[in-house]
Tab-separated table of N, CA and C and ligand atoms in Angstrom:
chain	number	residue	atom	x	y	z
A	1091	UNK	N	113.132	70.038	79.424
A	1091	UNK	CA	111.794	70.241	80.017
A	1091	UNK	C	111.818	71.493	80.922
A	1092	UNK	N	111.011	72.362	80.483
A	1092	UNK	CA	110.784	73.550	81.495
A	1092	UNK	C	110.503	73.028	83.489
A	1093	UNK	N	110.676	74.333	83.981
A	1093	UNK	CA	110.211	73.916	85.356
A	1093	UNK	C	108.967	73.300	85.745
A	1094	UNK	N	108.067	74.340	85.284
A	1094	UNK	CA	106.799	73.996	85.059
A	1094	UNK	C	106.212	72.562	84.294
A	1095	UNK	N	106.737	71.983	83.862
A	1095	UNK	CA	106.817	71.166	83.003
A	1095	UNK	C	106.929	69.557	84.184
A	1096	UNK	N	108.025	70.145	84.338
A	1096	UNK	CA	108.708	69.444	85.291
A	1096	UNK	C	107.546	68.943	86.595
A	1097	UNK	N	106.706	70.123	87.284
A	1097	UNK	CA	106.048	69.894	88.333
A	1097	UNK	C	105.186	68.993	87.908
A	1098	UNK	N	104.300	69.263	86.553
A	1098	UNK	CA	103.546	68.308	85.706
A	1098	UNK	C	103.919	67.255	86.228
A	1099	UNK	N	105.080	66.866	85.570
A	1099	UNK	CA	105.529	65.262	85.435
A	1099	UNK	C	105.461	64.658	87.238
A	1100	UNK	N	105.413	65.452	88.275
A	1100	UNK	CA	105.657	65.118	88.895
A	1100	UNK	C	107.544	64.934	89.621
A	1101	UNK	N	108.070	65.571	88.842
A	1101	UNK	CA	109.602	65.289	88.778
A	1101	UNK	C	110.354	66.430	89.569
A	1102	UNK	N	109.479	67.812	90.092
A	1102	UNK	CA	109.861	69.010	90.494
A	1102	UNK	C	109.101	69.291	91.547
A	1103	UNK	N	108.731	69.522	93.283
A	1103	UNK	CA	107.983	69.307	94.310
A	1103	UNK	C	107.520	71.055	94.050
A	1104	UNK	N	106.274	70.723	94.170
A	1104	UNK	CA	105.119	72.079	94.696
A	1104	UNK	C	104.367	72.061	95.601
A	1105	UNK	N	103.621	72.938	96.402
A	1105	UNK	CA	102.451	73.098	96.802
A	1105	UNK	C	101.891	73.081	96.158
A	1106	UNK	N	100.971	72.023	95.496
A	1106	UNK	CA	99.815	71.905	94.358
A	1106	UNK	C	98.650	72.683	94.805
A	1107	UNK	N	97.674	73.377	94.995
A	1107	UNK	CA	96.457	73.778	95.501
A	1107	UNK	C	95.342	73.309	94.857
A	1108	UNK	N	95.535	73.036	93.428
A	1108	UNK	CA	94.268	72.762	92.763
A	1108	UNK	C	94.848	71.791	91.395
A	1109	UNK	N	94.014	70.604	90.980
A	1109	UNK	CA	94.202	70.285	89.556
A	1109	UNK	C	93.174	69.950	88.754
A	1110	UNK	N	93.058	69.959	87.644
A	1110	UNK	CA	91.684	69.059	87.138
A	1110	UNK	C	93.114	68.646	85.693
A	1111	UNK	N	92.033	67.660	84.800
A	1111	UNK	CA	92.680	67.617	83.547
A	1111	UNK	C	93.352	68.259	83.143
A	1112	UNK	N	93.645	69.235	82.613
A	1112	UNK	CA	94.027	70.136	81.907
A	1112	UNK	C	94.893	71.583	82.694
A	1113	UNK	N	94.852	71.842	83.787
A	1113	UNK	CA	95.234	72.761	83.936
A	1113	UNK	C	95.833	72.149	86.151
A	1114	UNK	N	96.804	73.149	86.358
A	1114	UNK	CA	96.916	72.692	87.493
A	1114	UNK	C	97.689	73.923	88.543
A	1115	UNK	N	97.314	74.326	89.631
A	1115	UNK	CA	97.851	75.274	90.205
A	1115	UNK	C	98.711	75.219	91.684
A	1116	UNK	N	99.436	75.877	92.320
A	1116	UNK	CA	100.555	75.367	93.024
A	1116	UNK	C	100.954	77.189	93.571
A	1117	UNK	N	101.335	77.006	94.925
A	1117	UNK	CA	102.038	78.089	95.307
A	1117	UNK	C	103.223	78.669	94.641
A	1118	UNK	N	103.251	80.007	94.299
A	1118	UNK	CA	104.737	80.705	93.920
A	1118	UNK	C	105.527	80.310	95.204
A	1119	UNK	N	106.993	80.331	94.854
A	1119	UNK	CA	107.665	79.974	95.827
A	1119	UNK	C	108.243	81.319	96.353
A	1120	UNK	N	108.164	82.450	95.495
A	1120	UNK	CA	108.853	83.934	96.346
A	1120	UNK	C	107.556	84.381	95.924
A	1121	UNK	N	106.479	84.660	97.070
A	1121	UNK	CA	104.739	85.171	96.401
A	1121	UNK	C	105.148	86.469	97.147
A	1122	UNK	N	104.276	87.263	96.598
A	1122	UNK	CA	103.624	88.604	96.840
A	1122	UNK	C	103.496	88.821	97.941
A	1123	UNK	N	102.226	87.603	98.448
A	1123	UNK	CA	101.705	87.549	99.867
A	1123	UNK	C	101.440	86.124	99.729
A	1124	UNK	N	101.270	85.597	101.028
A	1124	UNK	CA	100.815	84.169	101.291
A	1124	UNK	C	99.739	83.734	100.380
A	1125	UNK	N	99.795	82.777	99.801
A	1125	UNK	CA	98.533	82.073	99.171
A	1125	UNK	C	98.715	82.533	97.854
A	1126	UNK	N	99.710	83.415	97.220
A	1126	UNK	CA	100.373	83.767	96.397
A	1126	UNK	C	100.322	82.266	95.224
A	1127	UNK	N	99.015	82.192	94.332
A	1127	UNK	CA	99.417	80.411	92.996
A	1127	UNK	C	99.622	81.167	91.810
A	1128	UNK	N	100.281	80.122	91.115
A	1128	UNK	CA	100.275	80.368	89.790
A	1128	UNK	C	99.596	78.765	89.249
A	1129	UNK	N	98.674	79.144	88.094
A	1129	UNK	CA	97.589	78.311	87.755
A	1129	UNK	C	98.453	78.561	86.281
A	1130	UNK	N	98.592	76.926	85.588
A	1130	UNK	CA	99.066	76.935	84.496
A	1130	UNK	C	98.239	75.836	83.944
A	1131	UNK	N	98.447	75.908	82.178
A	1131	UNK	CA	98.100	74.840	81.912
A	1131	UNK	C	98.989	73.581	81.620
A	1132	UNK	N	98.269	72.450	82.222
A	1132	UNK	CA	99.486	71.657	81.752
A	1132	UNK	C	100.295	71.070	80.606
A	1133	UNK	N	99.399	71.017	79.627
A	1133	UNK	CA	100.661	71.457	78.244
A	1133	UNK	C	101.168	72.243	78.298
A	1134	UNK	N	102.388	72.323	77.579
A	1134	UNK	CA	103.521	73.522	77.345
A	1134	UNK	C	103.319	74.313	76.298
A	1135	UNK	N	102.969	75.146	76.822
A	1135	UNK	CA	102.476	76.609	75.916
A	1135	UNK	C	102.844	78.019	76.607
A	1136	UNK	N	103.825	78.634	75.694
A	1136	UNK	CA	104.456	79.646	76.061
A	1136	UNK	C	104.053	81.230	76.958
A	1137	UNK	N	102.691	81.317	75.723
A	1137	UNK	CA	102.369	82.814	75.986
A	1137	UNK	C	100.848	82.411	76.511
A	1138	UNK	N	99.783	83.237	76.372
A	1138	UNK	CA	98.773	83.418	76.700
A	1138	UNK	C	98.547	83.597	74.918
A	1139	UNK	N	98.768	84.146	74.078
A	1139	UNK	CA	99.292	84.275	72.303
A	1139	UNK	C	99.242	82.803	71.797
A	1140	UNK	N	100.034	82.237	72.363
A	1140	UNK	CA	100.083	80.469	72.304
A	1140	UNK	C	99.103	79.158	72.219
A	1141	UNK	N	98.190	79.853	73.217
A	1141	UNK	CA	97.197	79.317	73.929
A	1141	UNK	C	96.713	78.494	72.957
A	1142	UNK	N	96.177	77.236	72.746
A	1142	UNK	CA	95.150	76.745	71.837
A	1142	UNK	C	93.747	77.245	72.342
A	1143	UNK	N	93.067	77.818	71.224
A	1143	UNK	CA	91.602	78.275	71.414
A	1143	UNK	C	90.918	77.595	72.670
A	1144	UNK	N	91.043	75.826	72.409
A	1144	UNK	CA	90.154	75.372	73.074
A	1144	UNK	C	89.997	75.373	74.783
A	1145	UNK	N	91.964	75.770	74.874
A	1145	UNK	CA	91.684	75.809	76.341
A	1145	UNK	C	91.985	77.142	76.805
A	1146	UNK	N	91.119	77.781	76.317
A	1146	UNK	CA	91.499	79.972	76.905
A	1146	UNK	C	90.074	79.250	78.039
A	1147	UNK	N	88.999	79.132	77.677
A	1147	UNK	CA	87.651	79.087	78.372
A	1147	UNK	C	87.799	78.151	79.818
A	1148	UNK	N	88.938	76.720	79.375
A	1148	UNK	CA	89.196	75.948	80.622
A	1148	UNK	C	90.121	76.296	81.784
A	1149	UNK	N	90.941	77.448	80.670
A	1149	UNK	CA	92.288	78.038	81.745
A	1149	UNK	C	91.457	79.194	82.527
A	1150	UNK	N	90.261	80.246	82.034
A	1150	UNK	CA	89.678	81.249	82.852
A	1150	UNK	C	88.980	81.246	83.467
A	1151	UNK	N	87.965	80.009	83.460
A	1151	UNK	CA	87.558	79.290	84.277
A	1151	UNK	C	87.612	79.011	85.748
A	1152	UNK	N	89.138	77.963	85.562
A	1152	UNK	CA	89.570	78.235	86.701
A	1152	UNK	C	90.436	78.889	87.315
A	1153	UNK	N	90.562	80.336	86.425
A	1153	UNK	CA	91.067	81.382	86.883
A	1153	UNK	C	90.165	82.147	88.063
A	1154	UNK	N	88.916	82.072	87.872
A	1154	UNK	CA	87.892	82.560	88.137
A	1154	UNK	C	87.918	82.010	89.740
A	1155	UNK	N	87.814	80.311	89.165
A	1155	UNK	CA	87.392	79.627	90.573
A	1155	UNK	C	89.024	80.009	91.655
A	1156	UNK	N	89.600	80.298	91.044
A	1156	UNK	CA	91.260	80.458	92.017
A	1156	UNK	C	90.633	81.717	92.748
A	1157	UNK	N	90.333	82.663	91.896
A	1157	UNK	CA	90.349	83.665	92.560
A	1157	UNK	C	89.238	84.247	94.070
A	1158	UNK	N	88.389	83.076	93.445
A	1158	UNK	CA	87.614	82.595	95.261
A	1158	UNK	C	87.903	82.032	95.809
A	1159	UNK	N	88.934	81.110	95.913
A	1159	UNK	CA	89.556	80.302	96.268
A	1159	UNK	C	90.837	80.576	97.107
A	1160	UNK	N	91.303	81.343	96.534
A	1160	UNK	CA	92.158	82.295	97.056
A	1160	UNK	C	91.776	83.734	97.726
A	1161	UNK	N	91.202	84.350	97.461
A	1161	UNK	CA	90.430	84.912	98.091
A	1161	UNK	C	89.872	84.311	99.856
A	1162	UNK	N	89.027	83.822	99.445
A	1162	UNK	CA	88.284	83.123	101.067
A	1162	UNK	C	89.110	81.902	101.826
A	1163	UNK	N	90.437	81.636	101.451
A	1163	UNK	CA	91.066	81.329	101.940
A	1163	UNK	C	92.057	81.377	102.761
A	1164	UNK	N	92.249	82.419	102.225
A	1164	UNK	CA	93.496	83.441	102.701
A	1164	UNK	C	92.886	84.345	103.422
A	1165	UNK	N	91.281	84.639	103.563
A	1165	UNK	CA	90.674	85.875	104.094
A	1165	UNK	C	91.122	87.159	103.451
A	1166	UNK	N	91.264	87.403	102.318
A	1166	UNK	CA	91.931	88.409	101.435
A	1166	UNK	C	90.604	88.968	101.395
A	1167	UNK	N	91.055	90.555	100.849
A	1167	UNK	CA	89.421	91.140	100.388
A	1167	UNK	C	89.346	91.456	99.542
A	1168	UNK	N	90.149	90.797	98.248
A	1168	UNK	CA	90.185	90.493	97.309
A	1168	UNK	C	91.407	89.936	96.235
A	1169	UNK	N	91.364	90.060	94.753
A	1169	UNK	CA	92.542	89.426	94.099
A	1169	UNK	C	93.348	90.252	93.292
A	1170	UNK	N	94.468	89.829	92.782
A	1170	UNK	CA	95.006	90.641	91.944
A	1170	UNK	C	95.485	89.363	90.982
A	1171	UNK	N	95.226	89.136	89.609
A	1171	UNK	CA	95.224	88.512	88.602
A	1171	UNK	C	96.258	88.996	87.436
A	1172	UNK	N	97.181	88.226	86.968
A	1172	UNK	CA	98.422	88.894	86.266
A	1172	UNK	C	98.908	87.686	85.518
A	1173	UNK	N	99.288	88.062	83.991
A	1173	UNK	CA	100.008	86.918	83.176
A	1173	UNK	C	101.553	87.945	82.602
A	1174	UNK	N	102.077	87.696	82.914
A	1174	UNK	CA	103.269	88.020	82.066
A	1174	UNK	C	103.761	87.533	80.707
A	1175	UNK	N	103.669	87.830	79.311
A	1175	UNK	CA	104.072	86.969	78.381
A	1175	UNK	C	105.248	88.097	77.580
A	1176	UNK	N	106.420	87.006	77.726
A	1176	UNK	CA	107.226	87.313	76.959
A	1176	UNK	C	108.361	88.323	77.992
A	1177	UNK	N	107.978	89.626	78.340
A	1177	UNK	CA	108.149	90.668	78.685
A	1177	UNK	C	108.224	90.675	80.396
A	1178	UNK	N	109.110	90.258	81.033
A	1178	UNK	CA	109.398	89.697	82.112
A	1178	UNK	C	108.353	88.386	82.458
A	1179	UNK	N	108.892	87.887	81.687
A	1179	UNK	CA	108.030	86.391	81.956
A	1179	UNK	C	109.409	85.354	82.642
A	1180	UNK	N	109.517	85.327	83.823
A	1180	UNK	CA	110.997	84.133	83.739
A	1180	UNK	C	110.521	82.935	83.534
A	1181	UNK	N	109.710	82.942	83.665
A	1181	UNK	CA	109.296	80.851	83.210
A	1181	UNK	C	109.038	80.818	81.934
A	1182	UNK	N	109.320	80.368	80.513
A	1182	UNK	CA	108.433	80.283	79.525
A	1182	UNK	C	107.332	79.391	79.552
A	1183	UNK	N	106.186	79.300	80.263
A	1183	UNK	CA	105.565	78.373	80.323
A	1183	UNK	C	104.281	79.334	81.054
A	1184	UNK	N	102.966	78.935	79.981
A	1184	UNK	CA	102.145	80.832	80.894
A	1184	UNK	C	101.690	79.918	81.893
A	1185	UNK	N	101.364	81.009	82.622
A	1185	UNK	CA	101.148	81.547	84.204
A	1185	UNK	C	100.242	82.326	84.645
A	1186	UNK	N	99.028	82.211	85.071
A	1186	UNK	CA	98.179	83.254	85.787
A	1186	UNK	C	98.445	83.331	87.299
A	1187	UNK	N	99.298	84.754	87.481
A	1187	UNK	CA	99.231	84.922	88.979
A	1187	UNK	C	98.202	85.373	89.902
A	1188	UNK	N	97.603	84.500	90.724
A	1188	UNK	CA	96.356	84.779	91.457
A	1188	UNK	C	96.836	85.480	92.962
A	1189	UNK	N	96.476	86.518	92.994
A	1189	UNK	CA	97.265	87.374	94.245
A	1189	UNK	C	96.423	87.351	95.213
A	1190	UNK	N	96.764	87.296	96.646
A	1190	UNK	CA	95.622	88.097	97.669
A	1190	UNK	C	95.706	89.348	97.591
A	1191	UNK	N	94.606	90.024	97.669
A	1191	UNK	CA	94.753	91.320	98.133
A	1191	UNK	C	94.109	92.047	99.089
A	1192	UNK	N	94.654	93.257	99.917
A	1192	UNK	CA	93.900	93.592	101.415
A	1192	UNK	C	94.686	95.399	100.238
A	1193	UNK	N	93.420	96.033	101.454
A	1193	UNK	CA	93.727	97.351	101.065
A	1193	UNK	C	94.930	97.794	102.336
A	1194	UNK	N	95.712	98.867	101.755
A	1194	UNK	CA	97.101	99.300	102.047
A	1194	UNK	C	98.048	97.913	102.090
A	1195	UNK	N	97.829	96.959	101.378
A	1195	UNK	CA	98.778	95.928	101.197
A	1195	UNK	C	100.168	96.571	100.674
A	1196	UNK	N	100.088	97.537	100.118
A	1196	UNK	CA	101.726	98.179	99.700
A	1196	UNK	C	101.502	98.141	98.005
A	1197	UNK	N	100.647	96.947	97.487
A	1197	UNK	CA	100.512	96.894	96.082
A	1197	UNK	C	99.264	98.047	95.304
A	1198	UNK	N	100.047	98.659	94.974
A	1198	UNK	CA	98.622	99.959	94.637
A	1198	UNK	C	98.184	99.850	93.365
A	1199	UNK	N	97.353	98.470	93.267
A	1199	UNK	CA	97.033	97.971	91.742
A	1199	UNK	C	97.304	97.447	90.577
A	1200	UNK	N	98.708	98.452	90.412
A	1200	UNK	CA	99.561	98.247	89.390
A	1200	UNK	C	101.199	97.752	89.919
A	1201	UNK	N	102.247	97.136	89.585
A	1201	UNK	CA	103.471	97.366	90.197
A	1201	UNK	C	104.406	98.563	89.000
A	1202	UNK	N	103.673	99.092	88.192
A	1202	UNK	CA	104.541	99.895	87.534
A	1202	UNK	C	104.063	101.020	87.373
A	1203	UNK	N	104.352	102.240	86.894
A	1203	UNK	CA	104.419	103.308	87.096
A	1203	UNK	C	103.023	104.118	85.543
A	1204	UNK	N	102.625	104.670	85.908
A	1204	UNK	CA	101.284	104.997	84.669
A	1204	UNK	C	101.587	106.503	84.286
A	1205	UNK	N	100.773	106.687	82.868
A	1205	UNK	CA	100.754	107.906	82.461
A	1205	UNK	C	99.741	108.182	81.436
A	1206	UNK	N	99.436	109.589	81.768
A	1206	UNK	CA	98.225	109.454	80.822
A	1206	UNK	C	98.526	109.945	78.957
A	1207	UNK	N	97.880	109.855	78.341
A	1207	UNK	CA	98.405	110.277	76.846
A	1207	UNK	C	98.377	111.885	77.366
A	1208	UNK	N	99.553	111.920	76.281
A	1208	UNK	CA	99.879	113.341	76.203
A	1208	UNK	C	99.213	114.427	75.587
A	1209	UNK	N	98.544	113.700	74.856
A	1209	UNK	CA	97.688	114.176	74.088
A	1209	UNK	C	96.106	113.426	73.336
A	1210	UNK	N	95.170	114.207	73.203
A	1210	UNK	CA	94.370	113.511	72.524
A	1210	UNK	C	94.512	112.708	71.027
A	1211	UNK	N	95.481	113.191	70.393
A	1211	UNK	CA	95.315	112.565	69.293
A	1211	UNK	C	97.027	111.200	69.589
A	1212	UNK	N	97.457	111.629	70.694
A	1212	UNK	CA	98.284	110.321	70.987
A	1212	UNK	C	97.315	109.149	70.981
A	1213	UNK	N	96.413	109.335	71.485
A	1213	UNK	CA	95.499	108.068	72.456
A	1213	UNK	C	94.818	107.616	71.124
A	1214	UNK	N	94.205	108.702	70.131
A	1214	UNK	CA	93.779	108.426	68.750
A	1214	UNK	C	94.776	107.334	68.189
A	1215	UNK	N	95.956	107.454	67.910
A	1215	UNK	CA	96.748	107.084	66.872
A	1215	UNK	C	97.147	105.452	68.025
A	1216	UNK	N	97.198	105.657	69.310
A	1216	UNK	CA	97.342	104.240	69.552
A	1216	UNK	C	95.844	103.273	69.810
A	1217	UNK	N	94.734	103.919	69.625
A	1217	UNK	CA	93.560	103.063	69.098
A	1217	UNK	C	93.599	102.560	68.200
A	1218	UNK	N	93.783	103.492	66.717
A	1218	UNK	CA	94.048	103.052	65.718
A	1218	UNK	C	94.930	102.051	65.489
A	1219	UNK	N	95.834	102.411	66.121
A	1219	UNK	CA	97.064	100.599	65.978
A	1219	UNK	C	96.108	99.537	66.641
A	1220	UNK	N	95.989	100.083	67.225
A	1220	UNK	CA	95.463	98.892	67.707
A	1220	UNK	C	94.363	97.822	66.993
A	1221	UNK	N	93.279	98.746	66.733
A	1221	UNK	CA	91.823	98.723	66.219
A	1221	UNK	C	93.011	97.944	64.569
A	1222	UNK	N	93.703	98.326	64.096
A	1222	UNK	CA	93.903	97.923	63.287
A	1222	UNK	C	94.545	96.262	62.913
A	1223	UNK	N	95.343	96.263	64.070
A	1223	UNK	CA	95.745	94.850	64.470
A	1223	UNK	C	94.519	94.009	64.778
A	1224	UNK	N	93.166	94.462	65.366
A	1224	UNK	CA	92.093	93.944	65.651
A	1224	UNK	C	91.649	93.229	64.457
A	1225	UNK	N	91.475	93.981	63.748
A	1225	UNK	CA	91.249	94.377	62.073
A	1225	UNK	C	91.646	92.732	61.146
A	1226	UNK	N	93.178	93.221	61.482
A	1226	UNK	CA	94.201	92.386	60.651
A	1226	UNK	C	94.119	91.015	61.198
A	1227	UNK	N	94.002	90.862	62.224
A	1227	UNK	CA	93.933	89.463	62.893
A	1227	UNK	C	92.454	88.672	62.738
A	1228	UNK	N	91.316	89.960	62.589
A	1228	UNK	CA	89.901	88.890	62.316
A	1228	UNK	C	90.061	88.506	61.098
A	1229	UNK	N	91.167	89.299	60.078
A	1229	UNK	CA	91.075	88.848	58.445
A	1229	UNK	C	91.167	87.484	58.589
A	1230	UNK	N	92.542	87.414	59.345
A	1230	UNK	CA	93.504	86.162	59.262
A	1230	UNK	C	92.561	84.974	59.720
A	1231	UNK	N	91.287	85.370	60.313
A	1231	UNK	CA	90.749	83.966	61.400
A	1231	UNK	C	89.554	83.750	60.153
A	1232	UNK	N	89.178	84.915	59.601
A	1232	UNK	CA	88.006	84.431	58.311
A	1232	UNK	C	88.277	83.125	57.264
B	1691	AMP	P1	106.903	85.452	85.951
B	1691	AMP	O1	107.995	86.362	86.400
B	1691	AMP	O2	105.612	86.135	85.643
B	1691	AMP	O3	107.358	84.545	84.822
B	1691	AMP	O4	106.579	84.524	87.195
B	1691	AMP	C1	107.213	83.304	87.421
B	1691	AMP	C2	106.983	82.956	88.851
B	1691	AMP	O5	107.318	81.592	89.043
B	1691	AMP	C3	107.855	83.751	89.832
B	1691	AMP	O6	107.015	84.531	90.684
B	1691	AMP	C4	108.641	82.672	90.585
B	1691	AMP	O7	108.750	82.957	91.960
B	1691	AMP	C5	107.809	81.422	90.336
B	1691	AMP	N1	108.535	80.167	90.328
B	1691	AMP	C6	109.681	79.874	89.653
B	1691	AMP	N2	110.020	78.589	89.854
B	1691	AMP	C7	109.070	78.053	90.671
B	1691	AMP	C8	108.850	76.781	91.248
B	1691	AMP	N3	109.709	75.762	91.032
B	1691	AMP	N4	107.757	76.592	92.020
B	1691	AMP	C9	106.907	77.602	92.266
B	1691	AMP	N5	107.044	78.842	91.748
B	1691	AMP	C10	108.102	79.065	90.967
């Protein structure tokens, strides 16, 4: 049983902050900043990729409501919202991180480093991948 899994059952101690049916949220234990949750769902489902259709709408939901929640709680002046899948994910079990955020907090939007295309027809050719995977994946859902 994953960690996350674990808090579910009740078998692993959290700061819970929020639960309904389906989904349930709890303080990070090394956060960003105070008030720092991660809102999961409580089935075990890996990625955000994973997700069953039916609960993307119940998990953003109360992604939404976290993020006022967190927000006006913390007196933040606003949020920073983050899923990791796969690709530094240490929990396999998804995760929406609901952040506080204050301006000059140290977090400047992003935690990694940006660049712009090098070129115009770079940015072309990674639309196209993209647009094409778009493509390939509505085949698959027809
Ligand atoms: P990520 O790196 O996106 O997978 O985030 C996983 C997060 O889970 C990290 O920020 C950890 O600090 C947090 N975490 C790991 N174990 C626990 C736990 N038992 N209770 C609360 N947070 C946890």
């Amino acid at each position: 049983m994953c960690v996350f899994c674990s808090i579910v059952a009740g078998e692993e101690s959290a700061e819970i902050v929020f639960e309904d049916e389906r989904t349930m949220a709890f303080l990070d234990v090394r956060p960003l900043f105070p008030g720092h949750s991660l809102l999961i769902p409580k089935e075990h489902h890996e990625t955000l990729g994973d997700l069953p259709g039916a609960l993307v709408p119940v998990l953003f939901t109360n992604a939404q409501f976290l993020s006022r929640a967190v927000e006006g709680g913390m007196e933040a002046q606003g949020t920073f919202l983050a899923i990791n899948n796969k690709v530094s994910q240490s929990v396999p079990h998804l995760h929406v991180h609901i952040v506080p955020r204050r301006k000059k907090d140290g977090l400047r939007g992003f935690f990694w480093p940006r660049h712009r295309y090098t070129s115009a027809e770079e940015m072309t050719r990674a639309g196209d991948a993209v647009r094409g995977a778009v493509a390939a994946l509505q085949d698959e859902e027809r």
